[in-house]
Every structure is written in C-alpha cells, then in structure tokens.
Amino acid sequence: MAKHKPIPQASKSASSGKEAGLKQKGLAAFQRNDFTDAIKQWSRMDLKAEPVAGRALAEAHFRRALGLTDSAQRLADLAQAAALLPGEGRFWYHLALTHHRAGRLDEAIGAYARAAENGFARRPLIFARALAEVERNPRLDAASLNTLTAGDTAALLPIAALLRGDAKAVLTPAAANWFERLKGQMRGDVMTVLWRGLAFLATGQPAEAARELGTRTAATLPGDAEHVRAFYHGLALAASGDATGALAAWSALPERRGSPRLAAAVAGANLGQVRQAFAAGRWADVLKVTGDVFQLTGPAAGQPELLAAALIAHNRQASEAAGRNAWAEALSHWQQMADLLELLPALGPRDPILHNLAIAYEKLEQWGSAAEMWVLLMSTLPRRQPKTKAKAKKAADAPADPVAGLSVAEKRAWLRRRALESYRKAGQLEQAIAQYRAAIKAAPDDLDLRLELANALLANDQEVAGRNELRRILERDPSHQEARVRLAELHQMRGEIWEAERLLQEVLDADPDHEQARRGLVEMLRQRGHGEFQAGYRELARDAYATALKLAPNDVDLLVSFGYTELVLGKIMIARTYFDQALAQGTPEAYTAVFDRWAWEDNVDEARLVIDRAAAAPVAMPHFYVSAAGTSFSQAMPPLFDPFLLNPKQKKAAPAPVNPWETLGQELLAQAQATAGDRLDVYQHIVGEVGIRRPELTLSVAVKMTALAPDDPSAWTALALMQGLCDRKREAKISLNRADQLARKRGDAGLIAEIAEMRRALDNPLIGMMSKMLPMLGDDFEDFI
Amino acid sequence: MPAPAESKTPFVGDPFAELDVAPAASEAEIKQAYFAQVRAHPPESDPQAFKRIRAAYEQLRSPEKRLEAAMLRVQPWSEPPLPAGLAAEPALDLTVAVEDVTRAARALTELSRRDFREDYRELKW
C-alpha cells in the first residue's frame, strides 16, 4: 500500500494561503450576491478540511437557486445544496416546491417528507404536501392525512372533489359543513365562493355560478385564484346571456393576452351579437363588438369568425365612406384593415388596402403619408433581377394588377411617378432622396433602389445627378432596360431625339417584347414623321412612318399618315393599299381619317367611296357623318382672303351648289341629322363641327339643343354663337342672357366669364368683321383672333 | 376635328362603374359601353344621368386618362368567405379545467411565492 507523502511545511503553508485566498474571494463574491463566483471559489477548496466551506457553498447554491427562473437550473442548485447539507430542511422544502410547480408530484411529496423529517416546520409545508397528495390522487381521503388540521382538511375536500370531476359533491349539504369549518381561515369565505361557483358551472348552472362567483367578500383571493375566479365569472355571465358583463369581468384579468381559452371564450360570448349585427348589415355594431373583443385578447388571438367579420365590416364601411367622399372615415377603416392583415396575412390581400390608403391620404392632402404608401405599395411588387433573363421578362410582363390590366413594369412606373409627385407636394423630395441614398449605402447592388433614386433626382430637377445614377445602373447591369428606357425619356425631353431613338432601339433589340420601349419608339417616330411631313421632307416622313409601322402595324394613324405621304408623292396605288389597311381596323376614326385625306387631295370620288364603305360597315354612326360633313364644307369653301368677303355689303353667300363638296356636305349633314334622333351629343357635335363654317345650316340644330336641354347653359351659349355668326345679334344677346341666368344658378364661374366674353365679342365690330372669315378659318378661328 | 363638347362637370366616383365596364376594357369596349349607356339614358329624358355618363366617358377616352382613372380608383378588396362559425349558434366551453382548479388551489400555498429571503441563513465562518 503506497503511503501518502508528508506534505512539506513550505507547501502546507502555501496551501493554506491558497485556501484562505479562495475563502476570501468567495466571501467577497457572496457579499455582493455574486453566488456563481462564490460557488466557483469555494468549490476549489478542500471541503473535508474546511467543513464550514461546505456549508457556505450549500448556502451559495441555495441562494442562487432562489434567484433562478429556469426550473432545471434551480433544481440542480437545490439538489447540490441538499447533497452538501442533507440535514437542512429548508433545502428539501424548496426542492419540493420546485418539483411541485413542475408537476413532478412523486418527487415533490418525497422532498416535502425529507423537509419535515429534517425539522422544517413551516405550516404551509403541511398543506402543500397534502395538496400534492390530492393532486396525485384526487380520490384520496383527505381526512386520512393525519398531519392536517380540520381547517386544512376542509380546504382540501372541495379541491379534491373538483379535481376528480365530482362537482356535485361541492354543492351537497355535507360540503356546507366543510365551508363552515373554513370560516375565518385559509381565506375561507372567498375560497368558498370560488369552489361553489366552479361547481355550479361544472354542473350546468351558469346563472348560479355567475351569482356565486360575483359575490363580494371581505377578503380577496390570492393572485392566481383571483384570475381563475374572474375568468369563470365572465364565462358564467356569458353563458347566462350577459355578454357585456362577461367582457367587464374578463377585462379585470391581469393576464389577458396569449390565452387561447380566454380568446375562445370571449369570441364565443360575442359571436351571437356579431352574427346578428352582421346579418342586419349593422357594420358599426359589428366593429364595436369585435373592437372590444380585440382590445381584450388582441386580434391575433381572435377567432377567425370575428376577424373575418371585422374585416368585412371595415371594408363595407370604408367603401361606403369613400362613396360619399368621407375620406378621413374611410382612411380610419382601411388603416385598421391594414393592421389586421399585417398580423394575419392569410385573411386576405393587403395590397388593395394600401392602395386605397394612398388614395385617401391624397384626398386628405396628406402628401407625405401618401408618398410613403405609394412607396410601400411599390415594394410589394415582384422585385426585378430574377436570376435568368426569361424569368425577368416573365416577371415584368406578369399582370401586377388584374383589375387595371397593368403589367408589373407599368404599375411600378405609375407608382413611382405618383410617389415622387406626392413627395414633391409634401415638400419632401430632398428627404426621399436622402432616404434612397442611405438605403443604397446599405445595399449598393440593389438596382431598383438606384432607379428610384434616379427618378427622385430627376423629379427634383437634379438632371445631371439623375442621369449619372442611370448610367451607374447600366454600368452595373447593361441589361437593365428600365434604366435605358428612362435615359431615353431624358434624352427625348432634352430634344435629343436621335439618341432617345437609339436607346429605345437597343432595348427592343435586347427584348423585342418590351412594350414600354415599343410604345415610346413608335411615338417618337410618329412625331418625327409628322414633323418631317410638315417641313416638306416627305421621303424622310415616309421612312419614319415605315419604321414605326414595323413596330405597330395596325396603328390607324400611322397607316393613314404613311398612305397619305405616298399619295402626296404621287403613289396612289400604294396609298390606297395603306388606306385599306387602316379601314380594315374597323374604327370610326379610321374612316374619318381616310375620308379627310381624300378630301384634302380634293378627290371627291374616293371620299364618296369611303362613305359607302362606312355605311356598309357598322361604323356609320352620326358622329362619323358629322365629322365628314365638317371636312366637306371646309373643302367647299373658297380660298382664304377673298377680297370680296371683306366687303361688308356683300352678304355671306353659300358656295355654288354645283361644288361637289358642298353637295356631299349637305348630304352628310342630312344623314347625320337623320340618324341622330334626339341625341344631344350629336347636335353638340354638329354645331361644333359644321356651325363654325356654316352657321346658317346649324342654327336650327342649336335651337333644337335648347329644346332638348332647356336648363343647360352650354346649349344656350351654342345657340347664341350660331345666332351671332348669322348676324342675329339681338337674339344672340337674349340667348346669352338665358345662358347667364342658368350658369349663375349653377354657380359655374368659368361659364359666366365665358358668356361675358361672348357679350363683348358681339358688340365688337372688328370681331364681327372677322367672323365673316370664319368659314375659311374654321378650327383656327380662335387662334387667329 | 373638334370633338363633341366636353362636359364641364367633373366626374366624382368611379367612371368604370358608371359606364359598367371593366378597368381592363379596351377603347372600343369603352366606347361601345358609353353609347349603350347614352341609349339607356338619353339626354332629353335623363339629362343628369347623361351628364354623368358623358363625364365618366371623358375620363376614359385616352389611354393616359384611363390609366389614371384605373389607378386612382378605390380598389375592391376580395372579402374572405364568411367562416361557418359565424352562421352557427355560438358555443361556449363551460368545462371547469383541472389546471384551473389546481392553479387556484396552489395559490393557497407558497408555490406562487417569489421572495424567500427569510429562508437565507447567515454564514458563520
């Protein structure tokens, strides 16, 4: 057997010095309630040599345990303390409480016993141990637990009965004796109320339960017991039909959120009221009740029935309010909907609500909030930059809004414009730019954000910075077509049409289906074509139209413009082909445009053919006849500045009836009137289109307008204009007086001013003279004067 | 070619609903709907309705105006189907839960107590 070596003196001294150091360090930690450090120091001591250290270590474990909320850690510390000092009853008692709280009843009962054995004589131990026994076995005869006082036994009997489901036993005459014995102890009176109330409820007597549980007593229940009483009091009231009382009882509960049982009870209690209000369409009542419920339990815990009912009620109320322009009211409902849907997205889409919120903010001129809402809505759109080009295209083309029929790109562009406009109105463009810059700093590769910044800069008139940002996007991603389109728009605004066209063509080369670029390029080419034609460069105009037609082969205006250019260039066959293609589109506009082109070339035979084709097609509506009549009368007019026309003695004579355009004009006007019936809009069109050139032909039409709409001031002004142009000044003034009365009755300030202007014109001899030139000036009369 | 005189009454409301067309309707469909509405509400017999119809039509005539009208339209929210629970008689669960009895009973003990500093002992070293 090996012998222990004797410890050298010097080492022994060093060892005791180390022990003293650990002791002191531990004590210092203990004094500052750092039990973990104290345990660390004292655990390194020789506990056999220093039994006091063992006691100190046990106390440190005990104190640390009582400060812990984690049951397992607490248990470990208490077990350690009990192992170090097994004769310390208080350690066993707390070990028992910890087991008991965790529902480990066998361990709890064992530990309670050890505590008692080791002299822990606090009275609550006896009752707690007995309660653990009853919880473990509710059929146990409480009277058999010989350590209990009569009062303890009386307190346990109703508990045991309720735990074993024998609620009737609590309401028997025998139970009355239990409660009699309880008086004056263990909060007996109030506990009696609680147990009897629960027993009434469990035996299907909610009214009695409500009465019992609502009984006022001198003493109050301890925390958790009061919570139980208040909950079941509310439940009993609800079951008795008193939903309002139930809500009041439940609102006294200290812990209301996160309890599914309470949420279900609250919902169940109020479902009847909500159902009735919902069925009757009393949306405000639905919202009152559901609002109370949600305030009590939180909307997340609400039952789906109530949440759906609340959302529907808010939706109906918001729509109704918006319908009568009560935007503040609508806003409030939509805000609550947005909040509910953010919490519970499964209940429905949130985007339409955000959209409506933005509209409401705009209506209320809360521009900053409107801008934020439009931006928020933009962020809900699918992000750009999916991994593959095919996916990118699919995402951009996908309809974002099936209602408006817009693509994602179209919707994003619209939202962007709107948000910036709102920021501008709020005077917050600078802030928006600062926000975008900060966001880009955090995510420099987010090209959507960079595009938003570029747009904000451009909206803030920081053109150079905006253009640079767009170029930065294209440097990072040369395939970013949205940035390229935006850059093209910028060039177009600066009049750099060729550069704009080049950029849009690049977009289309990369993505032939890019609708925005296609439309933009078509418009640019159309404008360029019209400009070249006006300037006399017919071939250049034809080339521009031809390029545009490749992108928009069915565009009526382009077909007609191209055809007309060819016609002017003497290529009548080609012109006819393109005119035919335009007519094949079947729109009234196409027939009118082709008719006009033949008229401008003074080809009445071709013009008549267009009329015939229109009559055969289902487009020959009165408006078409009116437009064609206007063109025909314009063609029938003699050239401008005929010196005889300026002779005031010469009466305005109708052109010779042999003029084929005059004949056609008369025919078309008759046709228009024949098909007009009593349609005011057609008569308005006749007066506007023909009256300005041939007032004598449309005077009767204007009279008919006033007969059809005698209270419409614009009908009377139209009549006054025709009368004035026919030199019937006195009658014109009477008509204007009537128009003025009606306009004042309506409070139409714009029309009143217009009528005053007409009065002055009637009295002005210069205007009177110029009016004789009307037939030649036609549409340009207003510009001329 | 001047168009028919425009209504001076600004349209308040949903022009798509007024003409009974979908917001995604084409120009031709809108025009067709407009004429149908005018036929149903001739100006001579229903001038107010005609004015509304005309004003609504004015808001939808050009693609730009149409887009604006569509985007500034109050968006419909598809209401969820009403849960069956709202149609049924409300049911309250009146069960007295064992957990609640236990919770109340334990309130009579020290199981809910938090402060046990009285159980500390002084160190005697």
PDB file of C-alpha atoms in Angstrom, chain A residues 23 27 30 42 45 50 52-53 56 59 62-63 66 90 93-94 97 100-101 112 122 124 127-128 131 135 159 162-163 186 191 194-195 198 201-202 222 224-225 227-228 232 235 238-239 255 261 265 268-269 271-272 274-275 278 304-305 308-309 311-312 315-316 325 327 334 337 341 347 349 352-353 355-356 359 401 403-406 411 414 417-418 589 592 623 627 678-681 684-685 688-689 708 746 748 754 779, chain B residues 1-9 11-13 16 21-25 27-28 31-32 34-35 38-39 42-48 50-51 54 57 61 63-125:
ATOM      1  CA  LYS A  23     -12.329  31.701   1.063  1.00  0.00           C
ATOM      2  CA  LEU A  27     -16.856  35.699   0.716  1.00  0.00           C
ATOM      3  CA  PHE A  30     -21.120  36.183  -1.693  1.00  0.00           C
ATOM      4  CA  TRP A  42     -15.483  27.682  -2.686  1.00  0.00           C
ATOM      5  CA  MET A  45     -11.496  24.498  -1.523  1.00  0.00           C
ATOM      6  CA  GLU A  50     -12.889  23.035   5.937  1.00  0.00           C
ATOM      7  CA  VAL A  52     -17.611  25.481   7.085  1.00  0.00           C
ATOM      8  CA  ALA A  53     -16.741  25.952   3.441  1.00  0.00           C
ATOM      9  CA  ALA A  56     -21.088  28.209   2.786  1.00  0.00           C
ATOM     10  CA  GLU A  59     -25.894  28.371   1.090  1.00  0.00           C
ATOM     11  CA  PHE A  62     -29.412  27.728  -2.288  1.00  0.00           C
ATOM     12  CA  ARG A  63     -29.415  31.459  -2.729  1.00  0.00           C
ATOM     13  CA  LEU A  66     -33.945  31.003  -5.406  1.00  0.00           C
ATOM     14  CA  ARG A  90     -35.354  24.310   4.046  1.00  0.00           C
ATOM     15  CA  TYR A  93     -38.719  22.236   1.126  1.00  0.00           C
ATOM     16  CA  HIS A  94     -37.641  24.381  -1.789  1.00  0.00           C
ATOM     17  CA  LEU A  97     -41.780  23.337  -4.222  1.00  0.00           C
ATOM     18  CA  HIS A 100     -44.412  20.501  -7.268  1.00  0.00           C
ATOM     19  CA  ARG A 101     -44.539  23.536  -9.603  1.00  0.00           C
ATOM     20  CA  TYR A 112     -41.737  17.548   1.384  1.00  0.00           C
ATOM     21  CA  ARG A 122     -43.416  25.877   8.466  1.00  0.00           C
ATOM     22  CA  PRO A 124     -47.607  25.871   4.548  1.00  0.00           C
ATOM     23  CA  PHE A 127     -50.868  21.955   3.308  1.00  0.00           C
ATOM     24  CA  ALA A 128     -48.648  21.958   0.218  1.00  0.00           C
ATOM     25  CA  LEU A 131     -52.266  19.233  -1.855  1.00  0.00           C
ATOM     26  CA  GLU A 135     -53.352  16.314  -6.952  1.00  0.00           C
ATOM     27  CA  ILE A 159     -60.434  20.817  -4.275  1.00  0.00           C
ATOM     28  CA  LEU A 162     -63.439  19.253  -8.303  1.00  0.00           C
ATOM     29  CA  LEU A 163     -60.212  17.553  -9.366  1.00  0.00           C
ATOM     30  CA  MET A 186     -57.295  29.956   4.744  1.00  0.00           C
ATOM     31  CA  MET A 191     -62.418  30.297  -1.399  1.00  0.00           C
ATOM     32  CA  LEU A 194     -64.739  30.203  -5.784  1.00  0.00           C
ATOM     33  CA  TRP A 195     -65.249  26.448  -5.258  1.00  0.00           C
ATOM     34  CA  LEU A 198     -66.928  26.493 -10.159  1.00  0.00           C
ATOM     35  CA  LEU A 201     -70.726  25.975 -13.587  1.00  0.00           C
ATOM     36  CA  ALA A 202     -69.453  22.415 -13.862  1.00  0.00           C
ATOM     37  CA  PRO A 222     -54.556  35.302  -3.834  1.00  0.00           C
ATOM     38  CA  ASP A 224     -53.799  33.047  -9.378  1.00  0.00           C
ATOM     39  CA  ALA A 225     -57.032  32.121  -7.620  1.00  0.00           C
ATOM     40  CA  HIS A 227     -57.505  35.082 -12.033  1.00  0.00           C
ATOM     41  CA  VAL A 228     -59.401  31.781 -12.096  1.00  0.00           C
ATOM     42  CA  TYR A 232     -65.043  31.699 -14.766  1.00  0.00           C
ATOM     43  CA  LEU A 235     -67.750  32.596 -18.565  1.00  0.00           C
ATOM     44  CA  ALA A 238     -71.643  34.881 -20.907  1.00  0.00           C
ATOM     45  CA  ALA A 239     -73.411  31.550 -20.589  1.00  0.00           C
ATOM     46  CA  GLU A 255     -53.116  38.270 -17.971  1.00  0.00           C
ATOM     47  CA  ARG A 261     -59.091  29.561 -23.715  1.00  0.00           C
ATOM     48  CA  ALA A 265     -64.494  32.266 -24.559  1.00  0.00           C
ATOM     49  CA  GLY A 268     -67.898  32.626 -28.207  1.00  0.00           C
ATOM     50  CA  ALA A 269     -69.596  35.087 -25.871  1.00  0.00           C
ATOM     51  CA  LEU A 271     -70.373  35.682 -31.611  1.00  0.00           C
ATOM     52  CA  GLY A 272     -74.138  35.907 -31.257  1.00  0.00           C
ATOM     53  CA  VAL A 274     -71.732  39.893 -34.070  1.00  0.00           C
ATOM     54  CA  ARG A 275     -73.799  37.435 -36.063  1.00  0.00           C
ATOM     55  CA  PHE A 278     -73.642  41.187 -39.442  1.00  0.00           C
ATOM     56  CA  PRO A 304     -61.385  33.552 -37.405  1.00  0.00           C
ATOM     57  CA  GLU A 305     -65.122  34.283 -37.459  1.00  0.00           C
ATOM     58  CA  ALA A 308     -63.369  37.922 -40.898  1.00  0.00           C
ATOM     59  CA  ALA A 309     -66.490  39.746 -39.728  1.00  0.00           C
ATOM     60  CA  LEU A 311     -62.531  42.901 -41.874  1.00  0.00           C
ATOM     61  CA  ILE A 312     -65.706  42.683 -43.926  1.00  0.00           C
ATOM     62  CA  ASN A 315     -64.357  47.048 -45.861  1.00  0.00           C
ATOM     63  CA  ARG A 316     -68.046  47.886 -46.240  1.00  0.00           C
ATOM     64  CA  ASN A 325     -66.170  61.392 -50.087  1.00  0.00           C
ATOM     65  CA  TRP A 327     -62.083  60.158 -46.797  1.00  0.00           C
ATOM     66  CA  TRP A 334     -58.508  50.999 -44.166  1.00  0.00           C
ATOM     67  CA  MET A 337     -57.776  46.643 -42.078  1.00  0.00           C
ATOM     68  CA  LEU A 341     -53.995  41.973 -42.436  1.00  0.00           C
ATOM     69  CA  LEU A 347     -57.197  36.606 -44.188  1.00  0.00           C
ATOM     70  CA  PRO A 349     -54.596  40.533 -49.708  1.00  0.00           C
ATOM     71  CA  PRO A 352     -55.594  46.834 -52.323  1.00  0.00           C
ATOM     72  CA  ILE A 353     -55.899  48.319 -48.861  1.00  0.00           C
ATOM     73  CA  HIS A 355     -53.588  51.339 -52.470  1.00  0.00           C
ATOM     74  CA  ASN A 356     -56.785  52.751 -51.011  1.00  0.00           C
ATOM     75  CA  ILE A 359     -55.718  57.418 -52.370  1.00  0.00           C
ATOM     76  CA  ASP A 401     -52.995  44.222 -61.214  1.00  0.00           C
ATOM     77  CA  VAL A 403     -58.154  44.713 -62.254  1.00  0.00           C
ATOM     78  CA  ALA A 404     -56.392  47.503 -64.067  1.00  0.00           C
ATOM     79  CA  GLY A 405     -54.801  45.083 -66.536  1.00  0.00           C
ATOM     80  CA  LEU A 406     -51.355  46.550 -65.944  1.00  0.00           C
ATOM     81  CA  LYS A 411     -47.607  49.620 -62.399  1.00  0.00           C
ATOM     82  CA  TRP A 414     -47.009  54.695 -62.376  1.00  0.00           C
ATOM     83  CA  ARG A 417     -44.356  58.876 -60.642  1.00  0.00           C
ATOM     84  CA  ARG A 418     -47.137  59.180 -58.137  1.00  0.00           C
ATOM     85  CA  GLU A 589     -61.593  57.122 -86.544  1.00  0.00           C
ATOM     86  CA  THR A 592     -62.847  59.680 -90.733  1.00  0.00           C
ATOM     87  CA  HIS A 623     -70.637  61.307 -85.330  1.00  0.00           C
ATOM     88  CA  SER A 627     -67.049  64.867 -88.983  1.00  0.00           C
ATOM     89  CA  ASP A 678     -82.756  63.268 -80.116  1.00  0.00           C
ATOM     90  CA  ARG A 679     -79.149  62.779 -79.112  1.00  0.00           C
ATOM     91  CA  LEU A 680     -77.831  65.987 -77.627  1.00  0.00           C
ATOM     92  CA  ASP A 681     -74.198  64.914 -78.058  1.00  0.00           C
ATOM     93  CA  GLN A 684     -73.401  69.461 -79.983  1.00  0.00           C
ATOM     94  CA  HIS A 685     -71.007  67.849 -82.434  1.00  0.00           C
ATOM     95  CA  GLY A 688     -69.088  72.492 -83.129  1.00  0.00           C
ATOM     96  CA  GLU A 689     -68.003  70.861 -86.377  1.00  0.00           C
ATOM     97  CA  LEU A 708     -83.754  69.198 -75.597  1.00  0.00           C
ATOM     98  CA  ARG A 746     -75.290  76.549 -61.125  1.00  0.00           C
ATOM     99  CA  ASP A 748     -70.366  77.924 -62.795  1.00  0.00           C
ATOM    100  CA  GLU A 754     -67.068  82.835 -70.976  1.00  0.00           C
ATOM    101  CA  ASP A 779     -60.895  75.421 -86.344  1.00  0.00           C
TER     102      ASP A 779
ATOM    103  CA  MET B   1     -61.944  67.978 -85.995  1.00  0.00           C
ATOM    104  CA  PRO B   2     -63.426  69.184 -82.746  1.00  0.00           C
ATOM    105  CA  ALA B   3     -64.799  66.524 -80.503  1.00  0.00           C
ATOM    106  CA  PRO B   4     -68.283  66.778 -79.080  1.00  0.00           C
ATOM    107  CA  ALA B   5     -68.401  69.489 -76.453  1.00  0.00           C
ATOM    108  CA  GLU B   6     -66.896  68.246 -73.240  1.00  0.00           C
ATOM    109  CA  SER B   7     -68.878  68.219 -70.074  1.00  0.00           C
ATOM    110  CA  LYS B   8     -67.797  70.846 -67.614  1.00  0.00           C
ATOM    111  CA  THR B   9     -68.997  68.756 -64.693  1.00  0.00           C
ATOM    112  CA  PHE B  11     -66.816  63.338 -62.555  1.00  0.00           C
ATOM    113  CA  VAL B  12     -66.814  62.216 -58.963  1.00  0.00           C
ATOM    114  CA  GLY B  13     -66.757  58.483 -58.463  1.00  0.00           C
ATOM    115  CA  PHE B  16     -65.634  52.409 -64.939  1.00  0.00           C
ATOM    116  CA  VAL B  21     -67.004  48.392 -67.976  1.00  0.00           C
ATOM    117  CA  ALA B  22     -64.066  46.527 -66.537  1.00  0.00           C
ATOM    118  CA  PRO B  23     -60.976  48.625 -65.839  1.00  0.00           C
ATOM    119  CA  ALA B  24     -59.090  46.486 -68.334  1.00  0.00           C
ATOM    120  CA  ALA B  25     -61.636  47.223 -71.094  1.00  0.00           C
ATOM    121  CA  GLU B  27     -61.012  51.673 -76.058  1.00  0.00           C
ATOM    122  CA  ALA B  28     -63.607  50.120 -78.362  1.00  0.00           C
ATOM    123  CA  LYS B  31     -66.904  53.487 -76.493  1.00  0.00           C
ATOM    124  CA  GLN B  32     -69.463  50.747 -77.010  1.00  0.00           C
ATOM    125  CA  TYR B  34     -70.676  54.657 -73.498  1.00  0.00           C
ATOM    126  CA  PHE B  35     -73.076  54.542 -76.427  1.00  0.00           C
ATOM    127  CA  VAL B  38     -76.354  57.027 -73.697  1.00  0.00           C
ATOM    128  CA  ARG B  39     -79.065  54.983 -75.394  1.00  0.00           C
ATOM    129  CA  PRO B  42     -80.946  59.778 -73.477  1.00  0.00           C
ATOM    130  CA  PRO B  43     -80.096  63.382 -72.629  1.00  0.00           C
ATOM    131  CA  GLU B  44     -83.603  64.581 -73.399  1.00  0.00           C
ATOM    132  CA  SER B  45     -85.216  62.286 -70.864  1.00  0.00           C
ATOM    133  CA  ASP B  46     -82.432  61.907 -68.291  1.00  0.00           C
ATOM    134  CA  PRO B  47     -80.094  64.872 -68.632  1.00  0.00           C
ATOM    135  CA  GLN B  48     -78.403  64.399 -65.249  1.00  0.00           C
ATOM    136  CA  PHE B  50     -76.362  61.725 -69.385  1.00  0.00           C
ATOM    137  CA  LYS B  51     -74.016  64.314 -67.902  1.00  0.00           C
ATOM    138  CA  ARG B  54     -70.504  61.863 -70.517  1.00  0.00           C
ATOM    139  CA  TYR B  57     -66.531  58.780 -70.636  1.00  0.00           C
ATOM    140  CA  ARG B  61     -61.141  58.444 -73.536  1.00  0.00           C
ATOM    141  CA  PRO B  63     -55.060  55.675 -72.545  1.00  0.00           C
ATOM    142  CA  GLU B  64     -53.352  58.093 -70.143  1.00  0.00           C
ATOM    143  CA  LYS B  65     -56.607  59.216 -68.602  1.00  0.00           C
ATOM    144  CA  ARG B  66     -57.776  55.618 -68.469  1.00  0.00           C
ATOM    145  CA  LEU B  67     -54.634  54.530 -66.603  1.00  0.00           C
ATOM    146  CA  GLU B  68     -55.016  57.421 -64.198  1.00  0.00           C
ATOM    147  CA  ALA B  69     -58.665  56.589 -63.595  1.00  0.00           C
ATOM    148  CA  ALA B  70     -57.860  52.921 -63.075  1.00  0.00           C
ATOM    149  CA  MET B  71     -55.049  53.598 -60.643  1.00  0.00           C
ATOM    150  CA  LEU B  72     -56.913  56.222 -58.653  1.00  0.00           C
ATOM    151  CA  ARG B  73     -59.925  54.018 -58.332  1.00  0.00           C
ATOM    152  CA  VAL B  74     -60.724  52.626 -54.928  1.00  0.00           C
ATOM    153  CA  GLN B  75     -59.548  49.049 -55.232  1.00  0.00           C
ATOM    154  CA  PRO B  76     -62.020  46.328 -54.386  1.00  0.00           C
ATOM    155  CA  TRP B  77     -60.910  44.001 -51.628  1.00  0.00           C
ATOM    156  CA  SER B  78     -61.908  40.397 -52.083  1.00  0.00           C
ATOM    157  CA  GLU B  79     -63.725  39.603 -48.906  1.00  0.00           C
ATOM    158  CA  PRO B  80     -62.966  36.245 -47.340  1.00  0.00           C
ATOM    159  CA  PRO B  81     -65.809  33.756 -47.306  1.00  0.00           C
ATOM    160  CA  LEU B  82     -67.724  34.108 -44.114  1.00  0.00           C
ATOM    161  CA  PRO B  83     -66.492  31.409 -41.735  1.00  0.00           C
ATOM    162  CA  ALA B  84     -69.080  28.794 -40.984  1.00  0.00           C
ATOM    163  CA  GLY B  85     -68.691  29.581 -37.284  1.00  0.00           C
ATOM    164  CA  LEU B  86     -70.487  32.889 -37.733  1.00  0.00           C
ATOM    165  CA  ALA B  87     -73.530  31.134 -39.091  1.00  0.00           C
ATOM    166  CA  ALA B  88     -73.629  28.534 -36.329  1.00  0.00           C
ATOM    167  CA  GLU B  89     -75.004  29.030 -32.863  1.00  0.00           C
ATOM    168  CA  PRO B  90     -72.239  30.278 -30.601  1.00  0.00           C
ATOM    169  CA  ALA B  91     -70.910  27.574 -28.319  1.00  0.00           C
ATOM    170  CA  LEU B  92     -69.201  28.287 -25.025  1.00  0.00           C
ATOM    171  CA  ASP B  93     -66.939  25.731 -23.458  1.00  0.00           C
ATOM    172  CA  LEU B  94     -68.119  25.678 -19.837  1.00  0.00           C
ATOM    173  CA  THR B  95     -65.739  22.972 -18.707  1.00  0.00           C
ATOM    174  CA  VAL B  96     -64.010  23.709 -15.416  1.00  0.00           C
ATOM    175  CA  ALA B  97     -60.440  22.787 -16.252  1.00  0.00           C
ATOM    176  CA  VAL B  98     -58.445  20.679 -13.809  1.00  0.00           C
ATOM    177  CA  GLU B  99     -55.481  23.012 -14.452  1.00  0.00           C
ATOM    178  CA  ASP B 100     -57.529  25.983 -13.254  1.00  0.00           C
ATOM    179  CA  VAL B 101     -58.650  24.201 -10.071  1.00  0.00           C
ATOM    180  CA  THR B 102     -55.049  23.240  -9.410  1.00  0.00           C
ATOM    181  CA  ARG B 103     -53.876  26.775 -10.133  1.00  0.00           C
ATOM    182  CA  ALA B 104     -56.375  28.257  -7.699  1.00  0.00           C
ATOM    183  CA  ALA B 105     -55.606  25.651  -5.025  1.00  0.00           C
ATOM    184  CA  ARG B 106     -51.881  26.200  -5.310  1.00  0.00           C
ATOM    185  CA  ALA B 107     -52.473  29.886  -4.674  1.00  0.00           C
ATOM    186  CA  LEU B 108     -53.190  28.817  -1.066  1.00  0.00           C
ATOM    187  CA  THR B 109     -49.646  27.514  -0.706  1.00  0.00           C
ATOM    188  CA  GLU B 110     -46.224  29.041  -1.171  1.00  0.00           C
ATOM    189  CA  LEU B 111     -45.966  27.647  -4.690  1.00  0.00           C
ATOM    190  CA  SER B 112     -46.626  31.078  -6.183  1.00  0.00           C
ATOM    191  CA  ARG B 113     -44.447  32.953  -3.752  1.00  0.00           C
ATOM    192  CA  ARG B 114     -41.349  34.567  -5.200  1.00  0.00           C
ATOM    193  CA  ASP B 115     -39.494  36.152  -2.292  1.00  0.00           C
ATOM    194  CA  PHE B 116     -37.960  33.659   0.145  1.00  0.00           C
ATOM    195  CA  ARG B 117     -35.168  35.751   1.590  1.00  0.00           C
ATOM    196  CA  GLU B 118     -36.407  34.836   5.049  1.00  0.00           C
ATOM    197  CA  ASP B 119     -35.050  31.345   4.369  1.00  0.00           C
ATOM    198  CA  TYR B 120     -31.492  32.628   3.957  1.00  0.00           C
ATOM    199  CA  ARG B 121     -29.055  31.882   6.771  1.00  0.00           C
ATOM    200  CA  GLU B 122     -26.096  33.950   7.862  1.00  0.00           C
ATOM    201  CA  LEU B 123     -22.682  32.474   7.158  1.00  0.00           C
ATOM    202  CA  LYS B 124     -20.748  31.711  10.295  1.00  0.00           C
ATOM    203  CA  TRP B 125     -17.155  31.229   9.368  1.00  0.00           C
TER     204      TRP B 125
END
